[in-house]
mmCIF file of C-alpha atoms in Angstrom:
data_model
loop_
_atom_site.group_PDB
_atom_site.id
_atom_site.type_symbol
_atom_site.label_atom_id
_atom_site.label_comp_id
_atom_site.label_asym_id
_atom_site.label_seq_id
_atom_site.Cartn_x
_atom_site.Cartn_y
_atom_site.Cartn_z
ATOM 1 C CA UNK E 1 -18.915 6.792 -6.047
ATOM 2 C CA UNK E 2 -19.504 2.893 -4.774
ATOM 3 C CA UNK E 3 -22.807 1.890 -3.669
ATOM 4 C CA UNK E 4 -23.925 -0.331 -1.210
ATOM 5 C CA UNK E 5 -27.334 -1.295 -0.856
ATOM 6 C CA UNK E 6 -29.926 -2.791 1.624
ATOM 7 C CA UNK E 7 -32.590 -5.493 1.216
ATOM 8 C CA UNK E 8 -35.186 -5.039 3.322
ATOM 9 C CA UNK E 9 -35.445 -1.261 3.434
ATOM 10 C CA UNK E 10 -38.393 -1.941 6.284
ATOM 11 C CA UNK E 11 -39.302 -5.186 7.934
ATOM 12 C CA UNK E 12 -42.478 -5.848 10.658
ATOM 13 C CA UNK E 13 -42.457 -9.311 12.081
ATOM 14 C CA UNK E 14 -44.269 -10.793 14.647
ATOM 15 C CA UNK E 15 -42.264 -11.517 17.717
ATOM 16 C CA UNK E 16 -40.325 -14.823 17.920
ATOM 17 C CA UNK E 17 -39.752 -15.175 14.461
ATOM 18 C CA UNK E 18 -36.305 -14.597 11.941
ATOM 19 C CA UNK E 19 -35.651 -11.611 9.476
ATOM 20 C CA UNK E 20 -32.591 -11.719 6.878
ATOM 21 C CA UNK E 21 -31.301 -8.484 6.386
ATOM 22 C CA UNK E 22 -29.054 -8.485 3.199
ATOM 23 C CA UNK E 23 -25.807 -5.938 2.379
ATOM 24 C CA UNK E 24 -24.155 -5.690 -0.888
ATOM 25 C CA UNK E 25 -21.596 -3.573 -2.299
ATOM 26 C CA UNK E 26 -22.757 -2.745 -6.393
ATOM 27 C CA UNK E 27 -19.230 -1.562 -7.829
ATOM 28 C CA UNK E 28 -16.788 -3.049 -6.117
ATOM 29 C CA UNK E 29 -15.170 -5.897 -4.009
ATOM 30 C CA UNK E 30 -15.333 -5.728 -0.249
ATOM 31 C CA UNK E 31 -13.882 -8.266 1.348
ATOM 32 C CA UNK E 32 -14.583 -6.476 4.934
ATOM 33 C CA UNK E 33 -18.209 -5.495 6.069
ATOM 34 C CA UNK E 34 -19.454 -3.749 9.347
ATOM 35 C CA UNK E 35 -23.599 -4.472 10.442
ATOM 36 C CA UNK E 36 -24.491 -1.059 13.148
ATOM 37 C CA UNK E 37 -27.726 -0.430 14.677
ATOM 38 C CA UNK E 38 -28.760 2.623 15.264
ATOM 39 C CA UNK E 39 -31.584 3.670 18.073
ATOM 40 C CA UNK E 40 -33.809 7.033 17.475
ATOM 41 C CA UNK E 41 -31.938 10.553 17.940
ATOM 42 C CA UNK E 42 -28.672 8.188 18.644
ATOM 43 C CA UNK E 43 -25.226 7.675 16.877
ATOM 44 C CA UNK E 44 -24.828 3.742 15.281
ATOM 45 C CA UNK E 45 -23.381 1.594 16.827
ATOM 46 C CA UNK E 46 -20.886 -1.595 15.491
ATOM 47 C CA UNK E 47 -22.650 -4.799 16.146
ATOM 48 C CA UNK E 48 -19.808 -6.823 14.079
ATOM 49 C CA UNK E 49 -17.164 -7.248 11.666
ATOM 50 C CA UNK E 50 -18.282 -9.682 9.048
ATOM 51 C CA UNK E 51 -15.539 -10.690 6.641
ATOM 52 C CA UNK E 52 -15.969 -12.411 3.621
ATOM 53 C CA UNK E 53 -15.175 -16.774 3.866
ATOM 54 C CA UNK E 54 -14.269 -16.624 7.568
ATOM 55 C CA UNK E 55 -16.018 -15.653 10.815
ATOM 56 C CA UNK E 56 -17.719 -12.553 11.858
ATOM 57 C CA UNK E 57 -16.123 -10.571 14.966
ATOM 58 C CA UNK E 58 -18.628 -9.245 17.103
ATOM 59 C CA UNK E 59 -18.464 -6.185 19.625
ATOM 60 C CA UNK E 60 -18.926 -6.713 23.510
ATOM 61 C CA UNK E 61 -22.333 -7.497 24.621
ATOM 62 C CA UNK E 62 -23.417 -8.504 21.051
ATOM 63 C CA UNK E 63 -25.002 -12.168 21.338
ATOM 64 C CA UNK E 64 -23.699 -13.919 17.707
ATOM 65 C CA UNK E 65 -26.394 -16.207 18.266
ATOM 66 C CA UNK E 66 -28.915 -14.037 17.962
ATOM 67 C CA UNK E 67 -27.444 -11.707 15.097
ATOM 68 C CA UNK E 68 -26.112 -14.410 12.839
ATOM 69 C CA UNK E 69 -24.266 -12.691 10.038
ATOM 70 C CA UNK E 70 -23.084 -14.837 7.022
ATOM 71 C CA UNK E 71 -20.322 -13.404 3.865
ATOM 72 C CA UNK E 72 -20.497 -15.878 1.539
ATOM 73 C CA UNK E 73 -19.159 -13.273 -1.145
ATOM 74 C CA UNK E 74 -16.636 -10.620 -1.945
ATOM 75 C CA UNK E 75 -20.001 -8.551 -2.584
ATOM 76 C CA UNK E 76 -22.692 -9.525 0.255
ATOM 77 C CA UNK E 77 -23.003 -10.247 3.657
ATOM 78 C CA UNK E 78 -26.229 -10.672 5.093
ATOM 79 C CA UNK E 79 -27.909 -10.145 8.646
ATOM 80 C CA UNK E 80 -30.562 -12.966 10.336
ATOM 81 C CA UNK E 81 -31.985 -11.334 13.292
ATOM 82 C CA UNK E 82 -33.025 -14.622 14.981
ATOM 83 C CA UNK E 83 -36.201 -15.209 17.567
ATOM 84 C CA UNK E 84 -36.549 -11.382 17.007
ATOM 85 C CA UNK E 85 -37.917 -9.577 19.966
ATOM 86 C CA UNK E 86 -39.336 -5.587 20.464
ATOM 87 C CA UNK E 87 -36.480 -4.719 21.715
ATOM 88 C CA UNK E 88 -34.387 -5.419 18.391
ATOM 89 C CA UNK E 89 -36.533 -2.925 17.047
ATOM 90 C CA UNK E 90 -34.474 -0.656 15.243
ATOM 91 C CA UNK E 91 -32.210 0.535 12.192
ATOM 92 C CA UNK E 92 -29.838 -1.281 10.893
ATOM 93 C CA UNK E 93 -26.982 -0.172 8.992
ATOM 94 C CA UNK E 94 -24.574 -2.021 6.803
ATOM 95 C CA UNK E 95 -20.736 -0.330 5.487
ATOM 96 C CA UNK E 96 -18.488 -1.950 2.819
ATOM 97 C CA UNK E 97 -14.833 -0.758 3.356
ATOM 98 C CA UNK E 98 -13.144 -0.179 -0.283
ATOM 99 C CA UNK E 99 -9.703 0.007 -0.353
ATOM 100 C CA UNK E 100 -9.041 0.298 -3.578
ATOM 101 C CA UNK E 101 -8.357 3.934 -2.916
ATOM 102 C CA UNK E 102 -4.874 2.118 -1.094
ATOM 103 C CA UNK E 103 -3.484 2.617 1.632
ATOM 104 C CA UNK E 104 -4.963 5.127 4.195
ATOM 105 C CA UNK E 105 -8.206 5.643 3.063
ATOM 106 C CA UNK E 106 -10.309 2.400 4.322
ATOM 107 C CA UNK E 107 -13.027 5.067 3.604
ATOM 108 C CA UNK E 108 -16.732 3.157 3.978
ATOM 109 C CA UNK E 109 -19.673 2.637 2.128
ATOM 110 C CA UNK E 110 -23.308 2.486 3.848
ATOM 111 C CA UNK E 111 -25.995 0.809 3.093
ATOM 112 C CA UNK E 112 -29.390 2.876 3.288
ATOM 113 C CA UNK E 113 -30.887 1.361 6.387
ATOM 114 C CA UNK E 114 -33.251 -1.491 7.224
ATOM 115 C CA UNK E 115 -35.887 -0.011 9.697
ATOM 116 C CA UNK E 116 -36.762 -3.356 11.638
ATOM 117 C CA UNK E 117 -40.178 -3.155 13.949
ATOM 118 C CA UNK E 118 -40.845 -5.736 15.986
ATOM 119 C CA UNK E 119 -44.613 -6.331 16.913
ATOM 120 C CA UNK W 1 -17.606 1.284 21.199
ATOM 121 C CA UNK W 2 -18.543 5.281 21.046
ATOM 122 C CA UNK W 3 -15.715 7.100 21.654
ATOM 123 C CA UNK W 4 -16.431 10.605 19.768
ATOM 124 C CA UNK W 5 -17.708 13.162 21.608
ATOM 125 C CA UNK W 6 -19.542 16.169 19.326
ATOM 126 C CA UNK W 7 -20.684 20.183 20.002
ATOM 127 C CA UNK W 8 -23.007 21.404 19.940
ATOM 128 C CA UNK W 9 -25.077 18.462 20.085
ATOM 129 C CA UNK W 10 -28.088 20.439 17.640
ATOM 130 C CA UNK W 11 -27.269 23.734 15.956
ATOM 131 C CA UNK W 12 -30.023 25.964 14.111
ATOM 132 C CA UNK W 13 -28.587 28.827 11.904
ATOM 133 C CA UNK W 14 -30.360 30.935 9.363
ATOM 134 C CA UNK W 15 -29.725 30.231 5.151
ATOM 135 C CA UNK W 16 -25.886 31.717 4.322
ATOM 136 C CA UNK W 17 -24.590 31.577 7.677
ATOM 137 C CA UNK W 18 -21.696 29.134 7.987
ATOM 138 C CA UNK W 19 -22.244 26.104 10.421
ATOM 139 C CA UNK W 20 -18.578 24.295 12.615
ATOM 140 C CA UNK W 21 -19.305 21.298 13.960
ATOM 141 C CA UNK W 22 -16.650 19.841 16.343
ATOM 142 C CA UNK W 23 -15.506 16.525 17.597
ATOM 143 C CA UNK W 24 -13.474 15.466 20.148
ATOM 144 C CA UNK W 25 -12.063 11.804 20.451
ATOM 145 C CA UNK W 26 -9.953 9.503 22.390
ATOM 146 C CA UNK W 27 -7.101 7.123 21.031
ATOM 147 C CA UNK W 28 -5.084 7.411 18.173
ATOM 148 C CA UNK W 29 -5.991 7.225 15.092
ATOM 149 C CA UNK W 30 -4.766 7.054 11.141
ATOM 150 C CA UNK W 31 -7.849 9.005 9.715
ATOM 151 C CA UNK W 32 -10.763 10.677 10.737
ATOM 152 C CA UNK W 33 -13.845 10.716 8.370
ATOM 153 C CA UNK W 34 -16.893 12.565 8.303
ATOM 154 C CA UNK W 35 -20.760 11.678 7.434
ATOM 155 C CA UNK W 36 -23.817 12.865 6.861
ATOM 156 C CA UNK W 37 -27.174 11.140 7.553
ATOM 157 C CA UNK W 38 -31.050 12.274 6.874
ATOM 158 C CA UNK W 39 -33.514 11.661 9.503
ATOM 159 C CA UNK W 40 -33.885 7.466 8.691
ATOM 160 C CA UNK W 41 -31.807 6.846 6.322
ATOM 161 C CA UNK W 42 -28.663 6.091 5.521
ATOM 162 C CA UNK W 43 -25.133 7.271 6.208
ATOM 163 C CA UNK W 44 -23.348 9.998 2.994
ATOM 164 C CA UNK W 45 -19.662 10.254 4.217
ATOM 165 C CA UNK W 46 -18.399 13.930 3.108
ATOM 166 C CA UNK W 47 -14.861 13.561 3.690
ATOM 167 C CA UNK W 48 -11.939 12.040 4.832
ATOM 168 C CA UNK W 49 -8.556 13.172 6.723
ATOM 169 C CA UNK W 50 -5.787 12.161 7.715
ATOM 170 C CA UNK W 51 -4.087 11.834 10.719
ATOM 171 C CA UNK W 52 -0.805 13.793 8.841
ATOM 172 C CA UNK W 53 -2.949 16.026 7.235
ATOM 173 C CA UNK W 54 -3.914 19.720 9.135
ATOM 174 C CA UNK W 55 -6.716 20.466 6.366
ATOM 175 C CA UNK W 56 -9.295 19.762 3.796
ATOM 176 C CA UNK W 57 -11.477 21.154 1.280
ATOM 177 C CA UNK W 58 -14.302 19.998 -0.285
ATOM 178 C CA UNK W 59 -16.752 22.733 -2.062
ATOM 179 C CA UNK W 60 -18.030 24.585 0.268
ATOM 180 C CA UNK W 61 -16.475 22.241 3.519
ATOM 181 C CA UNK W 62 -13.446 22.549 5.168
ATOM 182 C CA UNK W 63 -11.851 20.195 7.663
ATOM 183 C CA UNK W 64 -9.563 20.205 9.917
ATOM 184 C CA UNK W 65 -7.673 17.886 12.485
ATOM 185 C CA UNK W 66 -5.676 18.217 15.366
ATOM 186 C CA UNK W 67 -4.410 15.435 16.660
ATOM 187 C CA UNK W 68 -2.371 17.378 19.652
ATOM 188 C CA UNK W 69 -5.682 17.825 21.209
ATOM 189 C CA UNK W 70 -7.399 15.188 19.505
ATOM 190 C CA UNK W 71 -10.370 17.383 18.219
ATOM 191 C CA UNK W 72 -11.216 17.899 14.286
ATOM 192 C CA UNK W 73 -14.061 20.525 12.468
ATOM 193 C CA UNK W 74 -16.553 20.540 9.853
ATOM 194 C CA UNK W 75 -16.944 23.879 8.662
ATOM 195 C CA UNK W 76 -19.876 23.915 6.089
ATOM 196 C CA UNK W 77 -19.446 27.904 4.656
ATOM 197 C CA UNK W 78 -23.165 29.784 2.899
ATOM 198 C CA UNK W 79 -25.598 26.917 4.049
ATOM 199 C CA UNK W 80 -28.628 25.818 2.350
ATOM 200 C CA UNK W 81 -31.836 24.870 3.897
ATOM 201 C CA UNK W 82 -30.792 20.547 1.935
ATOM 202 C CA UNK W 83 -27.720 21.032 4.714
ATOM 203 C CA UNK W 84 -30.527 19.671 7.461
ATOM 204 C CA UNK W 85 -29.253 16.872 9.265
ATOM 205 C CA UNK W 86 -27.594 14.622 11.480
ATOM 206 C CA UNK W 87 -23.243 14.868 11.486
ATOM 207 C CA UNK W 88 -21.010 12.255 12.612
ATOM 208 C CA UNK W 89 -17.320 12.490 12.929
ATOM 209 C CA UNK W 90 -15.254 8.942 12.823
ATOM 210 C CA UNK W 91 -12.705 7.549 13.499
ATOM 211 C CA UNK W 92 -10.763 4.618 12.006
ATOM 212 C CA UNK W 93 -7.644 3.686 14.372
ATOM 213 C CA UNK W 94 -5.267 0.259 13.690
ATOM 214 C CA UNK W 95 -8.040 -2.258 14.322
ATOM 215 C CA UNK W 96 -9.468 -0.530 10.833
ATOM 216 C CA UNK W 97 -13.016 0.338 12.575
ATOM 217 C CA UNK W 98 -14.903 2.953 12.437
ATOM 218 C CA UNK W 99 -15.699 4.525 16.169
ATOM 219 C CA UNK W 100 -18.548 7.092 15.897
ATOM 220 C CA UNK W 101 -19.103 10.433 17.516
ATOM 221 C CA UNK W 102 -22.637 11.291 19.031
ATOM 222 C CA UNK W 103 -23.268 13.717 16.306
ATOM 223 C CA UNK W 104 -24.447 17.036 15.777
ATOM 224 C CA UNK W 105 -28.209 17.947 14.172
ATOM 225 C CA UNK W 106 -27.801 20.372 12.129
ATOM 226 C CA UNK W 107 -31.449 22.133 11.193
ATOM 227 C CA UNK W 108 -30.280 25.309 8.628
ATOM 228 C CA UNK W 109 -33.407 27.737 8.435
ATOM 229 C CA UNK W 110 -34.600 29.027 5.171
#
């Protein structure tokens, strides 16, 4: 099946620094990728939709200047958490949509997630 | 936004028993998908059912969809300890984004 990778898998940083997380679709092209965050024992909350070659679409309440998204190629999207603070500590998961199966499938494949801890 | 509710929130069964999880949603959908997540890991896609389908099977998994009631169920038959995980339903609508349910934590006791 389709594989999506994320890097790094775990990062610890000091408050005020910026952290970049990469999301790659390894064996398919993804014009659309999604970024989610998940707090402990909770469900995934969509943060933004990343579109190749255009600006990302952010969900209500998500600061676009704090969570910078770049989708520079059909296989790579990056999420940069700028000036991170302890409340940004969370599990960040990306997904990539594989539409090669035709209309109505919209299967999303998820990366393994990145655990961010801000001290 | 969170639109799906799942029940039960937690389910504990013995190995070999069947596990049933339910998901309800609020808006019209193109398809509904079920995912599994082991603790601290990413999501694994289990099965997708289209809005014009009523039932689908994949191995030990059986998914039903009732669009009139806006609900779906996931049945895992002959459960194994390795099935222990959180299970999420996710709906895809006209915006083609996934909206996740609240999840069910399944524990299968050996």
